PDB file of C-alpha atoms and ligand atoms in Angstrom:
ATOM      1  CA  UNK A   1      10.183  17.080  40.012  1.00  0.00           C
ATOM      2  CA  UNK A   2      12.481  17.281  43.041  1.00  0.00           C
ATOM      3  CA  UNK A   3      15.209  14.686  43.394  1.00  0.00           C
ATOM      4  CA  UNK A   4      17.642  13.812  46.081  1.00  0.00           C
ATOM      5  CA  UNK A   5      21.051  15.317  45.381  1.00  0.00           C
ATOM      6  CA  UNK A   6      23.680  12.665  44.709  1.00  0.00           C
ATOM      7  CA  UNK A   7      27.461  12.521  44.856  1.00  0.00           C
ATOM      8  CA  UNK A   8      28.234  14.871  41.928  1.00  0.00           C
ATOM      9  CA  UNK A   9      25.662  17.419  43.118  1.00  0.00           C
ATOM     10  CA  UNK A  10      26.935  17.408  46.701  1.00  0.00           C
ATOM     11  CA  UNK A  11      30.535  17.482  45.474  1.00  0.00           C
ATOM     12  CA  UNK A  12      29.811  20.676  43.500  1.00  0.00           C
ATOM     13  CA  UNK A  13      27.975  22.277  46.424  1.00  0.00           C
ATOM     14  CA  UNK A  14      30.731  21.341  48.899  1.00  0.00           C
ATOM     15  CA  UNK A  15      33.441  22.665  46.613  1.00  0.00           C
ATOM     16  CA  UNK A  16      31.653  25.998  46.167  1.00  0.00           C
ATOM     17  CA  UNK A  17      31.223  26.211  49.948  1.00  0.00           C
ATOM     18  CA  UNK A  18      34.879  25.403  50.484  1.00  0.00           C
ATOM     19  CA  UNK A  19      35.860  28.128  48.019  1.00  0.00           C
ATOM     20  CA  UNK A  20      33.969  30.907  49.823  1.00  0.00           C
ATOM     21  CA  UNK A  21      33.535  29.872  53.462  1.00  0.00           C
ATOM     22  CA  UNK A  22      37.072  29.021  54.535  1.00  0.00           C
ATOM     23  CA  UNK A  23      38.073  31.148  57.545  1.00  0.00           C
ATOM     24  CA  UNK A  24      34.627  32.760  57.741  1.00  0.00           C
ATOM     25  CA  UNK A  25      33.381  33.124  61.328  1.00  0.00           C
ATOM     26  CA  UNK A  26      29.996  31.844  62.543  1.00  0.00           C
ATOM     27  CA  UNK A  27      28.474  34.643  64.634  1.00  0.00           C
ATOM     28  CA  UNK A  28      25.077  33.107  65.371  1.00  0.00           C
ATOM     29  CA  UNK A  29      22.525  30.441  64.472  1.00  0.00           C
ATOM     30  CA  UNK A  30      18.750  30.759  64.073  1.00  0.00           C
ATOM     31  CA  UNK A  31      16.794  27.529  64.007  1.00  0.00           C
ATOM     32  CA  UNK A  32      13.316  27.523  62.493  1.00  0.00           C
ATOM     33  CA  UNK A  33      12.920  23.745  62.359  1.00  0.00           C
ATOM     34  CA  UNK A  34      14.334  22.051  65.440  1.00  0.00           C
ATOM     35  CA  UNK A  35      13.820  18.492  64.219  1.00  0.00           C
ATOM     36  CA  UNK A  36      16.580  18.775  61.599  1.00  0.00           C
ATOM     37  CA  UNK A  37      19.180  19.183  64.373  1.00  0.00           C
ATOM     38  CA  UNK A  38      20.631  16.360  66.484  1.00  0.00           C
ATOM     39  CA  UNK A  39      20.678  18.459  69.669  1.00  0.00           C
ATOM     40  CA  UNK A  40      18.858  21.426  71.122  1.00  0.00           C
ATOM     41  CA  UNK A  41      19.207  24.719  69.235  1.00  0.00           C
ATOM     42  CA  UNK A  42      20.874  26.279  72.302  1.00  0.00           C
ATOM     43  CA  UNK A  43      23.505  23.548  72.484  1.00  0.00           C
ATOM     44  CA  UNK A  44      24.077  23.684  68.726  1.00  0.00           C
ATOM     45  CA  UNK A  45      24.443  27.468  68.778  1.00  0.00           C
ATOM     46  CA  UNK A  46      26.821  27.456  71.742  1.00  0.00           C
ATOM     47  CA  UNK A  47      29.049  24.858  70.115  1.00  0.00           C
ATOM     48  CA  UNK A  48      29.448  26.578  66.734  1.00  0.00           C
ATOM     49  CA  UNK A  49      29.331  30.284  67.647  1.00  0.00           C
ATOM     50  CA  UNK A  50      32.683  32.022  67.195  1.00  0.00           C
ATOM     51  CA  UNK A  51      34.061  29.037  65.265  1.00  0.00           C
ATOM     52  CA  UNK A  52      35.505  29.447  61.773  1.00  0.00           C
ATOM     53  CA  UNK A  53      34.939  27.163  58.798  1.00  0.00           C
ATOM     54  CA  UNK A  54      38.111  25.208  58.143  1.00  0.00           C
ATOM     55  CA  UNK A  55      37.298  23.028  55.116  1.00  0.00           C
ATOM     56  CA  UNK A  56      34.217  21.613  53.461  1.00  0.00           C
ATOM     57  CA  UNK A  57      33.958  18.348  51.560  1.00  0.00           C
ATOM     58  CA  UNK A  58      31.454  15.771  50.293  1.00  0.00           C
ATOM     59  CA  UNK A  59      30.897  12.345  51.868  1.00  0.00           C
ATOM     60  CA  UNK A  60      28.207  10.263  50.181  1.00  0.00           C
ATOM     61  CA  UNK A  61      25.153  12.532  49.964  1.00  0.00           C
ATOM     62  CA  UNK A  62      26.375  14.636  52.919  1.00  0.00           C
ATOM     63  CA  UNK A  63      28.130  17.991  53.081  1.00  0.00           C
ATOM     64  CA  UNK A  64      30.778  17.881  55.824  1.00  0.00           C
ATOM     65  CA  UNK A  65      31.867  21.331  57.027  1.00  0.00           C
ATOM     66  CA  UNK A  66      34.818  21.090  59.406  1.00  0.00           C
ATOM     67  CA  UNK A  67      35.149  23.907  61.917  1.00  0.00           C
ATOM     68  CA  UNK A  68      38.288  25.118  63.686  1.00  0.00           C
ATOM     69  CA  UNK A  69      37.119  23.302  66.794  1.00  0.00           C
ATOM     70  CA  UNK A  70      36.359  19.662  67.574  1.00  0.00           C
ATOM     71  CA  UNK A  71      33.130  19.770  65.540  1.00  0.00           C
ATOM     72  CA  UNK A  72      31.904  19.378  61.973  1.00  0.00           C
ATOM     73  CA  UNK A  73      28.501  20.432  60.691  1.00  0.00           C
ATOM     74  CA  UNK A  74      27.127  17.517  58.633  1.00  0.00           C
ATOM     75  CA  UNK A  75      24.246  18.485  56.342  1.00  0.00           C
ATOM     76  CA  UNK A  76      21.994  16.223  54.342  1.00  0.00           C
ATOM     77  CA  UNK A  77      19.619  18.051  52.022  1.00  0.00           C
ATOM     78  CA  UNK A  78      17.110  15.225  51.693  1.00  0.00           C
ATOM     79  CA  UNK A  79      14.900  15.748  48.667  1.00  0.00           C
ATOM     80  CA  UNK A  80      16.104  18.793  46.754  1.00  0.00           C
ATOM     81  CA  UNK A  81      17.105  21.100  49.591  1.00  0.00           C
ATOM     82  CA  UNK A  82      19.649  23.844  49.260  1.00  0.00           C
ATOM     83  CA  UNK A  83      22.405  25.726  51.065  1.00  0.00           C
ATOM     84  CA  UNK A  84      22.842  29.275  49.805  1.00  0.00           C
ATOM     85  CA  UNK A  85      25.011  32.212  50.761  1.00  0.00           C
ATOM     86  CA  UNK A  86      23.271  35.561  51.206  1.00  0.00           C
ATOM     87  CA  UNK A  87      24.806  38.939  51.730  1.00  0.00           C
ATOM     88  CA  UNK A  88      24.161  41.644  54.307  1.00  0.00           C
ATOM     89  CA  UNK A  89      20.881  43.423  53.714  1.00  0.00           C
ATOM     90  CA  UNK A  90      18.901  40.325  52.703  1.00  0.00           C
ATOM     91  CA  UNK A  91      16.569  38.714  55.242  1.00  0.00           C
ATOM     92  CA  UNK A  92      15.887  35.004  55.817  1.00  0.00           C
ATOM     93  CA  UNK A  93      12.354  33.675  55.363  1.00  0.00           C
ATOM     94  CA  UNK A  94      11.569  31.720  58.580  1.00  0.00           C
ATOM     95  CA  UNK A  95       9.206  29.365  56.719  1.00  0.00           C
ATOM     96  CA  UNK A  96      11.786  28.561  54.072  1.00  0.00           C
ATOM     97  CA  UNK A  97      15.156  28.709  55.797  1.00  0.00           C
ATOM     98  CA  UNK A  98      15.043  25.901  58.368  1.00  0.00           C
ATOM     99  CA  UNK A  99      18.450  26.850  59.743  1.00  0.00           C
ATOM    100  CA  UNK A 100      20.209  30.194  59.321  1.00  0.00           C
ATOM    101  CA  UNK A 101      23.933  30.332  60.044  1.00  0.00           C
ATOM    102  CA  UNK A 102      25.007  33.921  60.563  1.00  0.00           C
ATOM    103  CA  UNK A 103      28.495  34.859  59.396  1.00  0.00           C
ATOM    104  CA  UNK A 104      30.850  37.744  59.892  1.00  0.00           C
ATOM    105  CA  UNK A 105      30.290  40.860  57.754  1.00  0.00           C
ATOM    106  CA  UNK A 106      26.509  40.374  58.025  1.00  0.00           C
ATOM    107  CA  UNK A 107      26.397  37.510  55.505  1.00  0.00           C
ATOM    108  CA  UNK A 108      24.415  34.354  56.243  1.00  0.00           C
ATOM    109  CA  UNK A 109      23.896  30.809  55.064  1.00  0.00           C
ATOM    110  CA  UNK A 110      20.306  29.743  54.484  1.00  0.00           C
ATOM    111  CA  UNK A 111      19.647  26.010  54.696  1.00  0.00           C
ATOM    112  CA  UNK A 112      16.358  24.884  53.213  1.00  0.00           C
ATOM    113  CA  UNK A 113      14.841  21.414  53.102  1.00  0.00           C
ATOM    114  CA  UNK A 114      11.869  20.875  50.814  1.00  0.00           C
ATOM    115  CA  UNK A 115      10.857  17.669  52.505  1.00  0.00           C
ATOM    116  CA  UNK A 116      13.279  16.470  55.148  1.00  0.00           C
ATOM    117  CA  UNK A 117      16.925  17.012  55.872  1.00  0.00           C
ATOM    118  CA  UNK A 118      19.534  17.091  58.598  1.00  0.00           C
ATOM    119  CA  UNK A 119      21.892  19.691  60.037  1.00  0.00           C
ATOM    120  CA  UNK A 120      23.902  17.679  62.543  1.00  0.00           C
ATOM    121  CA  UNK A 121      26.898  18.494  64.677  1.00  0.00           C
ATOM    122  CA  UNK A 122      29.363  15.591  64.750  1.00  0.00           C
ATOM    123  CA  UNK A 123      32.848  15.166  66.220  1.00  0.00           C
ATOM    124  CA  UNK A 124      35.375  16.254  63.587  1.00  0.00           C
ATOM    125  CA  UNK A 125      36.937  13.312  61.770  1.00  0.00           C
ATOM    126  CA  UNK A 126      35.013  10.727  63.777  1.00  0.00           C
ATOM    127  CA  UNK A 127      31.613   9.581  62.513  1.00  0.00           C
ATOM    128  CA  UNK A 128      31.512   6.414  64.627  1.00  0.00           C
ATOM    129  CA  UNK A 129      28.769   7.742  66.897  1.00  0.00           C
ATOM    130  CA  UNK A 130      26.554   8.984  64.036  1.00  0.00           C
ATOM    131  CA  UNK A 131      23.829   6.531  63.029  1.00  0.00           C
ATOM    132  CA  UNK A 132      23.944   7.305  59.292  1.00  0.00           C
ATOM    133  CA  UNK A 133      27.472   8.550  58.580  1.00  0.00           C
ATOM    134  CA  UNK A 134      29.032   5.597  60.405  1.00  0.00           C
ATOM    135  CA  UNK A 135      27.293   3.152  58.052  1.00  0.00           C
ATOM    136  CA  UNK A 136      28.299   4.742  54.736  1.00  0.00           C
ATOM    137  CA  UNK A 137      30.052   2.506  52.233  1.00  0.00           C
ATOM    138  CA  UNK A 138      33.192   3.543  50.335  1.00  0.00           C
ATOM    139  CA  UNK A 139      33.467   6.695  48.230  1.00  0.00           C
ATOM    140  CA  UNK A 140      33.322   5.481  44.607  1.00  0.00           C
ATOM    141  CA  UNK A 141      35.765   8.148  43.355  1.00  0.00           C
ATOM    142  CA  UNK A 142      38.354   7.486  46.052  1.00  0.00           C
ATOM    143  CA  UNK A 143      41.733   6.073  44.997  1.00  0.00           C
ATOM    144  CA  UNK A 144      41.165   2.896  46.971  1.00  0.00           C
ATOM    145  CA  UNK A 145      37.863   2.117  45.205  1.00  0.00           C
ATOM    146  CA  UNK A 146      39.478  -0.304  42.761  1.00  0.00           C
ATOM    147  CA  UNK A 147      38.045  -2.997  40.491  1.00  0.00           C
ATOM    148  CA  UNK A 148      39.366  -5.638  42.897  1.00  0.00           C
ATOM    149  CA  UNK A 149      37.651  -3.913  45.792  1.00  0.00           C
ATOM    150  CA  UNK A 150      34.319  -3.865  43.926  1.00  0.00           C
ATOM    151  CA  UNK A 151      34.754  -7.530  43.027  1.00  0.00           C
ATOM    152  CA  UNK A 152      35.357  -8.356  46.697  1.00  0.00           C
ATOM    153  CA  UNK A 153      32.353  -6.258  47.747  1.00  0.00           C
ATOM    154  CA  UNK A 154      30.082  -8.171  45.330  1.00  0.00           C
ATOM    155  CA  UNK A 155      31.533 -11.594  46.088  1.00  0.00           C
ATOM    156  CA  UNK A 156      28.928 -14.105  47.310  1.00  0.00           C
ATOM    157  CA  UNK A 157      26.224 -11.430  47.174  1.00  0.00           C
ATOM    158  CA  UNK A 158      22.738 -12.160  45.882  1.00  0.00           C
ATOM    159  CA  UNK A 159      19.913  -9.916  44.757  1.00  0.00           C
ATOM    160  CA  UNK A 160      19.628  -7.322  42.040  1.00  0.00           C
ATOM    161  CA  UNK A 161      22.586  -5.121  41.192  1.00  0.00           C
ATOM    162  CA  UNK A 162      20.600  -1.879  41.159  1.00  0.00           C
ATOM    163  CA  UNK A 163      19.576  -2.336  44.802  1.00  0.00           C
ATOM    164  CA  UNK A 164      23.227  -2.615  45.830  1.00  0.00           C
ATOM    165  CA  UNK A 165      24.256   0.486  43.895  1.00  0.00           C
ATOM    166  CA  UNK A 166      21.506   2.517  45.620  1.00  0.00           C
ATOM    167  CA  UNK A 167      22.329   1.110  49.082  1.00  0.00           C
ATOM    168  CA  UNK A 168      24.375   3.834  50.849  1.00  0.00           C
ATOM    169  CA  UNK A 169      26.012   1.253  53.123  1.00  0.00           C
ATOM    170  CA  UNK A 170      27.272  -0.658  50.055  1.00  0.00           C
ATOM    171  CA  UNK A 171      28.676   2.326  48.157  1.00  0.00           C
ATOM    172  CA  UNK A 172      28.075   5.974  49.075  1.00  0.00           C
ATOM    173  CA  UNK A 173      26.563   8.727  46.965  1.00  0.00           C
ATOM    174  CA  UNK A 174      24.731   7.000  44.097  1.00  0.00           C
ATOM    175  CA  UNK A 175      20.987   7.565  43.693  1.00  0.00           C
ATOM    176  CA  UNK A 176      18.267   7.011  41.142  1.00  0.00           C
ATOM    177  CA  UNK A 177      19.485   9.711  38.715  1.00  0.00           C
ATOM    178  CA  UNK A 178      23.089   8.737  38.033  1.00  0.00           C
ATOM    179  CA  UNK A 179      22.478   4.977  38.453  1.00  0.00           C
ATOM    180  CA  UNK A 180      20.547   4.962  35.166  1.00  0.00           C
ATOM    181  CA  UNK A 181      23.517   5.921  33.016  1.00  0.00           C
ATOM    182  CA  UNK A 182      25.906   3.846  35.155  1.00  0.00           C
ATOM    183  CA  UNK A 183      23.982   0.668  34.327  1.00  0.00           C
ATOM    184  CA  UNK A 184      23.592   1.673  30.676  1.00  0.00           C
ATOM    185  CA  UNK A 185      27.331   2.335  30.225  1.00  0.00           C
ATOM    186  CA  UNK A 186      28.029  -1.010  31.927  1.00  0.00           C
ATOM    187  CA  UNK A 187      25.456  -2.705  29.630  1.00  0.00           C
ATOM    188  CA  UNK A 188      23.826  -4.302  32.658  1.00  0.00           C
ATOM    189  CA  UNK A 189      20.066  -4.634  33.203  1.00  0.00           C
ATOM    190  CA  UNK A 190      19.097  -3.153  36.596  1.00  0.00           C
ATOM    191  CA  UNK A 191      17.276  -6.368  37.505  1.00  0.00           C
ATOM    192  CA  UNK A 192      20.346  -8.547  36.882  1.00  0.00           C
ATOM    193  CA  UNK A 193      21.321 -10.643  39.878  1.00  0.00           C
ATOM    194  CA  UNK A 194      24.741  -9.894  41.326  1.00  0.00           C
ATOM    195  CA  UNK A 195      25.784 -13.553  41.223  1.00  0.00           C
ATOM    196  CA  UNK A 196      25.176 -13.567  37.446  1.00  0.00           C
ATOM    197  CA  UNK A 197      27.779 -10.822  36.856  1.00  0.00           C
ATOM    198  CA  UNK A 198      31.009 -11.946  35.189  1.00  0.00           C
ATOM    199  CA  UNK A 199      34.407 -10.467  36.170  1.00  0.00           C
ATOM    200  CA  UNK A 200      34.217  -8.540  32.894  1.00  0.00           C
ATOM    201  CA  UNK A 201      30.776  -7.130  33.829  1.00  0.00           C
ATOM    202  CA  UNK A 202      32.191  -5.926  37.157  1.00  0.00           C
ATOM    203  CA  UNK A 203      35.135  -4.262  35.408  1.00  0.00           C
ATOM    204  CA  UNK A 204      32.737  -2.441  33.077  1.00  0.00           C
ATOM    205  CA  UNK A 205      30.532  -1.509  36.040  1.00  0.00           C
ATOM    206  CA  UNK A 206      33.478  -0.081  37.957  1.00  0.00           C
ATOM    207  CA  UNK A 207      34.495   2.019  34.943  1.00  0.00           C
ATOM    208  CA  UNK A 208      30.883   3.170  34.419  1.00  0.00           C
ATOM    209  CA  UNK A 209      30.421   4.226  38.059  1.00  0.00           C
ATOM    210  CA  UNK A 210      33.472   6.471  37.926  1.00  0.00           C
ATOM    211  CA  UNK A 211      32.783   7.705  34.388  1.00  0.00           C
ATOM    212  CA  UNK A 212      29.211   8.819  35.126  1.00  0.00           C
ATOM    213  CA  UNK A 213      30.004  10.426  38.503  1.00  0.00           C
ATOM    214  CA  UNK A 214      32.936  12.321  36.968  1.00  0.00           C
ATOM    215  CA  UNK A 215      30.703  13.495  34.101  1.00  0.00           C
ATOM    216  CA  UNK A 216      28.148  14.655  36.660  1.00  0.00           C
ATOM    217  CA  UNK A 217      30.825  16.731  38.387  1.00  0.00           C
ATOM    218  CA  UNK A 218      32.155  18.023  35.059  1.00  0.00           C
ATOM    219  CA  UNK A 219      28.706  19.359  34.149  1.00  0.00           C
ATOM    220  CA  UNK A 220      28.163  20.959  37.547  1.00  0.00           C
ATOM    221  CA  UNK A 221      25.638  18.387  38.819  1.00  0.00           C
ATOM    222  CA  UNK A 222      22.088  17.582  37.822  1.00  0.00           C
ATOM    223  CA  UNK A 223      18.856  19.399  37.186  1.00  0.00           C
ATOM    224  CA  UNK A 224      17.759  21.786  39.965  1.00  0.00           C
ATOM    225  CA  UNK A 225      20.905  20.986  41.954  1.00  0.00           C
ATOM    226  CA  UNK A 226      22.642  24.174  42.960  1.00  0.00           C
ATOM    227  CA  UNK A 227      25.951  25.360  44.303  1.00  0.00           C
ATOM    228  CA  UNK A 228      26.194  27.920  47.089  1.00  0.00           C
ATOM    229  CA  UNK A 229      25.479  30.722  44.583  1.00  0.00           C
ATOM    230  CA  UNK A 230      22.410  29.050  43.078  1.00  0.00           C
ATOM    231  CA  UNK A 231      24.040  28.011  39.796  1.00  0.00           C
ATOM    232  CA  UNK A 232      22.312  24.906  38.416  1.00  0.00           C
ATOM    233  CA  UNK A 233      24.078  21.882  36.946  1.00  0.00           C
ATOM    234  CA  UNK A 234      23.618  20.784  33.335  1.00  0.00           C
ATOM    235  CA  UNK A 235      24.199  17.022  33.562  1.00  0.00           C
ATOM    236  CA  UNK A 236      20.589  16.448  32.512  1.00  0.00           C
ATOM    237  CA  UNK A 237      21.415  17.824  29.042  1.00  0.00           C
ATOM    238  CA  UNK A 238      24.247  15.324  28.678  1.00  0.00           C
ATOM    239  CA  UNK A 239      22.637  12.221  30.173  1.00  0.00           C
ATOM    240  CA  UNK A 240      22.501   9.073  28.077  1.00  0.00           C
ATOM    241  CA  UNK A 241      19.235   7.298  28.868  1.00  0.00           C
ATOM    242  CA  UNK A 242      17.994   8.451  32.300  1.00  0.00           C
ATOM    243  CA  UNK A 243      14.514  10.055  32.086  1.00  0.00           C
ATOM    244  CA  UNK A 244      14.498   9.655  28.281  1.00  0.00           C
ATOM    245  CA  UNK A 245      11.520   7.268  27.909  1.00  0.00           C
ATOM    246  CA  UNK A 246      10.504   6.888  24.255  1.00  0.00           C
ATOM    247  CA  UNK A 247      13.716   8.386  22.875  1.00  0.00           C
ATOM    248  CA  UNK A 248      16.303   6.315  20.956  1.00  0.00           C
ATOM    249  CA  UNK A 249      19.253   4.686  22.732  1.00  0.00           C
ATOM    250  CA  UNK A 250      22.412   6.712  21.892  1.00  0.00           C
ATOM    251  CA  UNK A 251      24.210   3.444  21.077  1.00  0.00           C
ATOM    252  CA  UNK A 252      21.728   1.342  19.057  1.00  0.00           C
ATOM    253  CA  UNK A 253      18.620   3.546  18.543  1.00  0.00           C
ATOM    254  CA  UNK A 254      16.302   1.058  20.259  1.00  0.00           C
ATOM    255  CA  UNK A 255      13.545   2.966  22.081  1.00  0.00           C
ATOM    256  CA  UNK A 256      14.333   3.578  25.764  1.00  0.00           C
ATOM    257  CA  UNK A 257      11.848   1.962  28.133  1.00  0.00           C
ATOM    258  CA  UNK A 258      10.709   2.922  31.628  1.00  0.00           C
ATOM    259  CA  UNK A 259      10.346  -0.028  33.993  1.00  0.00           C
ATOM    260  CA  UNK A 260       9.830  -0.608  37.721  1.00  0.00           C
ATOM    261  CA  UNK A 261      12.735  -2.171  39.572  1.00  0.00           C
ATOM    262  CA  UNK A 262      11.836  -2.811  43.203  1.00  0.00           C
ATOM    263  CA  UNK A 263      10.573   0.511  44.570  1.00  0.00           C
ATOM    264  CA  UNK A 264      12.297   2.617  41.915  1.00  0.00           C
ATOM    265  CA  UNK A 265      11.856   3.602  38.283  1.00  0.00           C
ATOM    266  CA  UNK A 266      14.494   2.525  35.778  1.00  0.00           C
ATOM    267  CA  UNK A 267      15.210   3.699  32.251  1.00  0.00           C
ATOM    268  CA  UNK A 268      16.769   1.033  30.078  1.00  0.00           C
ATOM    269  CA  UNK A 269      17.733   0.170  26.544  1.00  0.00           C
ATOM    270  CA  UNK A 270      16.209  -3.339  26.216  1.00  0.00           C
ATOM    271  CA  UNK A 271      18.757  -4.165  23.503  1.00  0.00           C
ATOM    272  CA  UNK A 272      21.976  -2.951  25.184  1.00  0.00           C
ATOM    273  CA  UNK A 273      21.149  -3.920  28.764  1.00  0.00           C
ATOM    274  CA  UNK A 274      20.666  -7.594  29.467  1.00  0.00           C
TER     275      UNK A 274
HETATM  276 ZN1   ZN B   1      20.852   0.421  23.044  1.00  0.00          ZN
END
């Protein structure tokens, strides 16, 4: 099963890219799938050729690679894509590597999207003109994502809490993998209406969001999610209730249930989460 990489997965990938790509020069670009770009391949190539990678970081589910020019390459892997570094002597597969970024010393980056994905060029440090990046909500691990901020964000809101957590314009980076354990740690049912949350619920939720995302990073991300070398994360071995239908709740041993919540599947402990 392929899943969309979420904040911890993209954080791990971005960090591994930052570790090895800083100061590396882009010598060329081959585009095998034009629709994942936001401009023509010629324009894209001309703007990044002879630029060096400056720093790479995660923003929501996006990898932001800042160049030593006025541009950043913003990549979204969609459903289970990958960005891998290959060394001189290996050859890209045109059907698999949608975009190939050639580097100095004959190395290259292969960007693959299993289903859909984006490789966009955006002005460095300014996402205001980008339709998706400009709408992203706050980073949940940022210093200014406080309990009070979350309380203010949820104030006067209606509708189910899970939908807000998955909404990238509400808070960035959470998807249907990590949200399961977030809601379990917070002891909140995914169908619970936001206006039924007490201040104490929101405090627990805030703690759970940060706890689960930090655990995801600690374990190198989730199943099938890879860093630039292809190392897979192990969060799946440490998860609490996500994708554990029929197994006992780690807290109370009640059997974990799989339910539909809106368009998504949820895994809940019917005893702990109300
Ligand atoms: Zn339980």
